[in-house]
GROMACS .gro file of C-alpha atoms in nm:
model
  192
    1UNK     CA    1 -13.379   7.726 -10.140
    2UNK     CA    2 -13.205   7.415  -9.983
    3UNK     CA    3 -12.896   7.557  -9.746
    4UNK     CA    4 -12.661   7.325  -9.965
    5UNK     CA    5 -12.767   7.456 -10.292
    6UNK     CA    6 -12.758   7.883 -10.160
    7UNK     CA    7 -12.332   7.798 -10.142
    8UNK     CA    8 -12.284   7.565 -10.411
    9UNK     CA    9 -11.955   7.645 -10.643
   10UNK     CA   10 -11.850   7.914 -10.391
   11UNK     CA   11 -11.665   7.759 -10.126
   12UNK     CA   12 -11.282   7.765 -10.125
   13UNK     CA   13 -11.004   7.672  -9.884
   14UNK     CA   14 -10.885   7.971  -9.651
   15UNK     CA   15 -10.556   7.837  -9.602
   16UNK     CA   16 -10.274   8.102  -9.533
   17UNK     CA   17 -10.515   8.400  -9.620
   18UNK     CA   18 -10.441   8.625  -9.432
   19UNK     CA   19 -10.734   8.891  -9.538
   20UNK     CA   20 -11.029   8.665  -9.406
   21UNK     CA   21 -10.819   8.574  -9.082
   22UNK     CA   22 -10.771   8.945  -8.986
   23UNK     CA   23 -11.187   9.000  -9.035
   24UNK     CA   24 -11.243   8.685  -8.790
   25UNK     CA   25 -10.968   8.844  -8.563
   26UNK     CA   26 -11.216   9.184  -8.640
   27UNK     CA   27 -11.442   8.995  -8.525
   28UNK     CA   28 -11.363   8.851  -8.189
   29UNK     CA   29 -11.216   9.164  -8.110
   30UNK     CA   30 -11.515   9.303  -8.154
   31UNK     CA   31 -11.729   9.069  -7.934
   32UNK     CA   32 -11.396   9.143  -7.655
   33UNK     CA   33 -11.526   9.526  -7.719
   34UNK     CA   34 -11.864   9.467  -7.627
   35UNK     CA   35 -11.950   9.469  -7.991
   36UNK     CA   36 -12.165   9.223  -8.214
   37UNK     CA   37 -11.958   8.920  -8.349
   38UNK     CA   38 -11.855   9.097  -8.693
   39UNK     CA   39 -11.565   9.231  -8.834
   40UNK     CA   40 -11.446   9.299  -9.202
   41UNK     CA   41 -11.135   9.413  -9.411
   42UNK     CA   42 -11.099   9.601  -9.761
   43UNK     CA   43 -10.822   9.521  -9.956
   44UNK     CA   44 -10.754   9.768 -10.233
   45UNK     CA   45 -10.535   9.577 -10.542
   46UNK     CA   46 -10.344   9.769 -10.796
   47UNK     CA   47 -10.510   9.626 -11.103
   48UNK     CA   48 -10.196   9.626 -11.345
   49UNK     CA   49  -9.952   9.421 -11.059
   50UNK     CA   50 -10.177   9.275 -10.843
   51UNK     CA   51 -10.043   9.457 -10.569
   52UNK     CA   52 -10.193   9.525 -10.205
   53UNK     CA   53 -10.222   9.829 -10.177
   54UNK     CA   54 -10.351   9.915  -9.857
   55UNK     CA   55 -10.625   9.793  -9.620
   56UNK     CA   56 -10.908   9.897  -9.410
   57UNK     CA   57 -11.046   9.680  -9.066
   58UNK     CA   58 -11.328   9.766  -8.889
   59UNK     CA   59 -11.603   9.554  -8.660
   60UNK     CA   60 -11.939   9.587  -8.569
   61UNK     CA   61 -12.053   9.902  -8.380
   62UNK     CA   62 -12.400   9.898  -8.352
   63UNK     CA   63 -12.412   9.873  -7.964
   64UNK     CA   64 -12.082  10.136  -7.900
   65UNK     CA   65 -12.236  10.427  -8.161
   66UNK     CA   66 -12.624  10.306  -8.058
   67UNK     CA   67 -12.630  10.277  -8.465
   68UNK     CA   68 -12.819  10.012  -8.602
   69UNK     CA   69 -12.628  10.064  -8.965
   70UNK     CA   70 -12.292  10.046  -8.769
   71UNK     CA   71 -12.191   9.703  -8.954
   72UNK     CA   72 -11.840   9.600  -8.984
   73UNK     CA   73 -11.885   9.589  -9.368
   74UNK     CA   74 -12.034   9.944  -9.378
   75UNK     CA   75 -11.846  10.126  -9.141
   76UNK     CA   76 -11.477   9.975  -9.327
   77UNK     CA   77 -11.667  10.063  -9.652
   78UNK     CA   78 -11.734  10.429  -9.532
   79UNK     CA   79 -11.351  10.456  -9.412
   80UNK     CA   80 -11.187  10.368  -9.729
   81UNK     CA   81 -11.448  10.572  -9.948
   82UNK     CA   82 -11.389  10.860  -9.713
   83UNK     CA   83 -10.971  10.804  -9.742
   84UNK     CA   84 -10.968  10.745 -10.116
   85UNK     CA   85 -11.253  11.036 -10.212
   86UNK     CA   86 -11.447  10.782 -10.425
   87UNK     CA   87 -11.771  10.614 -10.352
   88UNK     CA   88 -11.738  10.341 -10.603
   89UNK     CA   89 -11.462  10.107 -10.479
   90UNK     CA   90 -11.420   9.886 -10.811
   91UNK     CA   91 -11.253  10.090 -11.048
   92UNK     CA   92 -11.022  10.338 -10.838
   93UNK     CA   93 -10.889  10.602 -11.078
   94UNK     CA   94 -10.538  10.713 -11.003
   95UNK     CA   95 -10.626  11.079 -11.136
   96UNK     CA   96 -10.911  11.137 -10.911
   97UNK     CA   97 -10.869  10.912 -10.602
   98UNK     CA   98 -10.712  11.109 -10.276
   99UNK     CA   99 -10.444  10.850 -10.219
  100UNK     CA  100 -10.113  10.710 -10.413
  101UNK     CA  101 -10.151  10.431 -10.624
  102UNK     CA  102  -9.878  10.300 -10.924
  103UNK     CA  103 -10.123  10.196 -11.225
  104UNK     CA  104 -10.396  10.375 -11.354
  105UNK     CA  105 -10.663  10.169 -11.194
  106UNK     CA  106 -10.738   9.945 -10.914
  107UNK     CA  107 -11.024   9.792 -10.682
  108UNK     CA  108 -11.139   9.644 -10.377
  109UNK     CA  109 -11.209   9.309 -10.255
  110UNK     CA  110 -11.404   9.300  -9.929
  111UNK     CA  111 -11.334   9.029  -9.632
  112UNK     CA  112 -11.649   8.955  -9.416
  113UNK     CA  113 -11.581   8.715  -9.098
  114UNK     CA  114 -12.005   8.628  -9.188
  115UNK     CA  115 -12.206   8.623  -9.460
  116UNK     CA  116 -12.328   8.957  -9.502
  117UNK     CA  117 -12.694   9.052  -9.438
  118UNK     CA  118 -12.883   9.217  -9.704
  119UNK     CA  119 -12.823   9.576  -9.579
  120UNK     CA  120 -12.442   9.487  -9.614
  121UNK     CA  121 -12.498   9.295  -9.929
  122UNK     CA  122 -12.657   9.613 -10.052
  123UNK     CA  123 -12.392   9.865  -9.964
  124UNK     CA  124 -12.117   9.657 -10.098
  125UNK     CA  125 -12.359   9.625 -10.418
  126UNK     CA  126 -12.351  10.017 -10.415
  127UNK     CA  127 -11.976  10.087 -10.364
  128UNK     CA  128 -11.954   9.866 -10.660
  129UNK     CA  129 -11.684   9.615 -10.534
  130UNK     CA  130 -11.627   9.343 -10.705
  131UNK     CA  131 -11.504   9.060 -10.515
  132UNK     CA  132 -11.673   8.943 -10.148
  133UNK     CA  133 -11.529   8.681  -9.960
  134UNK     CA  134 -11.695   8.552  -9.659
  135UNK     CA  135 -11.625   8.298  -9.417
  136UNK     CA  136 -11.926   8.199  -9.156
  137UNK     CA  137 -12.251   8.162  -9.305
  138UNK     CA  138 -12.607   8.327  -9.237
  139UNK     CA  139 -12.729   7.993  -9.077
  140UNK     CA  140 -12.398   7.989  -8.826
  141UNK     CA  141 -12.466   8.326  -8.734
  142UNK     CA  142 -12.848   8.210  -8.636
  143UNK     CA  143 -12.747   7.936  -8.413
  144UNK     CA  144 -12.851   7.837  -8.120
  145UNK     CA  145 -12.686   8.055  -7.864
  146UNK     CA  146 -12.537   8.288  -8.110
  147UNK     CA  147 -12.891   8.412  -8.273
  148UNK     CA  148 -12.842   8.648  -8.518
  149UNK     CA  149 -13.144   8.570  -8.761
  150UNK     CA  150 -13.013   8.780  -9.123
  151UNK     CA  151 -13.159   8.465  -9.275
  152UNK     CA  152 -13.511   8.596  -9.172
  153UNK     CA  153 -13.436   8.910  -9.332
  154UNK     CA  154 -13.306   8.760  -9.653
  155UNK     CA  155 -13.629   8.558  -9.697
  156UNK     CA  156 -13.812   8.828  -9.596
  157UNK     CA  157 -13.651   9.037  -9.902
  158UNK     CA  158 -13.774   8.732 -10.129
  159UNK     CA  159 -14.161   8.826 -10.009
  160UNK     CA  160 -14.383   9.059 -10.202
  161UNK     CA  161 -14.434   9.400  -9.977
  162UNK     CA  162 -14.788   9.259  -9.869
  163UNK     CA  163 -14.645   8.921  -9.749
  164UNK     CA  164 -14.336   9.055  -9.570
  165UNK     CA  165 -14.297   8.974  -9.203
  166UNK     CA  166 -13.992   9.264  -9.052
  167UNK     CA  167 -14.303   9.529  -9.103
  168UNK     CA  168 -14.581   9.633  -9.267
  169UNK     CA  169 -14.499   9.861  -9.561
  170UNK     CA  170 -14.736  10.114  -9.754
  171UNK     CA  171 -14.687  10.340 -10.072
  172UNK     CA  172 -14.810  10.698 -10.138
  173UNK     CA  173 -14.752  10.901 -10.416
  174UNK     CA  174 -14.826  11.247 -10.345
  175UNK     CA  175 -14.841  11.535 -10.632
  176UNK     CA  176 -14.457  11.577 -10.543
  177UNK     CA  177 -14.337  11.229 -10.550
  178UNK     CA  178 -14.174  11.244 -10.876
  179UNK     CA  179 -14.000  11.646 -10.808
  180UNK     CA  180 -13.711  11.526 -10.762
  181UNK     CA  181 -13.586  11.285 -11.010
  182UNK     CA  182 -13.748  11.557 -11.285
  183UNK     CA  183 -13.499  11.805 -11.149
  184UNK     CA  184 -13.263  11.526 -11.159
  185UNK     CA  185 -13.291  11.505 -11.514
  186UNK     CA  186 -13.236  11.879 -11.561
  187UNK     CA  187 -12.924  11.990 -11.369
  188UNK     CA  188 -12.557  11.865 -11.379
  189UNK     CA  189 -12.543  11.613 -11.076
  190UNK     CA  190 -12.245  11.345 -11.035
  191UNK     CA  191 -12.366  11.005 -11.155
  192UNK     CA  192 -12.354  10.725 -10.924
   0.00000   0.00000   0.00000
């Protein structure tokens, strides 16, 4: 797919928001920390007003916690799951969720100062949130100097298992494979 065509009828003006500002300010501060060039901020919105809420920052801390799944847009997702008692972050119950809010529902839109890479892509997929905004792209983040190469891994993705380059992948299925999701099916478990 052509570079042009992967953004097409996406891009928007930032102009005074200040949501993807404060994840590029994430993000430098992060690089100042000794920290990868990331940062990201959840914005939970009451969905009756349209109110803010509250907000969640975080920033890349794969080199301070020696965590390779220390991404800014994982570790701010894992904060505000952890602070509101949910683990879907698009329809926020008032009844159930740990902290205040006026309606009965509300949701999360999450700020990324880069597009995020597919790990990312696939916990904000899980949390369920709705809305992703996302300022530099996969390609900037691979440039010359800077050399951050998510676009290998999202190509990579695209591969069958027997073509893909990251590593070489095998499947077994012993006797046992399937235990689990048959007990699934049989107890009372919390769908997600």
């Amino acid at each position: 797919m052509r570079r042009n065509d992967l953004y097409a009828g996406i891009t928007r003006p930032a102009g005074d928001d200040p949501w993807i500002r404060m994840a590029c300010d994430e993000a430098v501060a992060s690089v100042r920390a000794g920290g990868g060039p990331f940062g990201a901020v959840l914005v939970q919105i009451d969905d009756d007003s349209g109110a803010t809420l509250r907000h969640w920052r975080d920033r890349n801390h794969v080199v301070q916690w020696t965590d390779p799944t220390a991404h800014a847009e994982v570790c701010v997702i894992r904060q505000a799951a952890r602070d509101l008692g949910v683990f879907h972050l698009h329809r926020i119950e008032q009844a159930t969720a740990r902290m205040p809010q006026p309606g009965p529902t509300s949701h999360c839109i999450l700020y990324a100062s880069t597009e995020p890479c597919p790990m990312c892509y696939g916990a904000i997929a899980w949390a369920r949130i709705p809305h992703l905004v996302f300022a530099a792209s996969r390609h900037d983040a691979a440039a010359e100097g800077v050399g951050f190469a998510d676009a290998d891994l999202h190509d990579d993705m695209a591969r069958p298992y027997r073509d893909r380059a990251a590593m070489t992948v095998h499947r077994m299925r012993p006797g046992n494979a399937l235990d689990a999701f048959d007990l699934w099916r049989r107890v009372e478990t919390v769908p997600y």
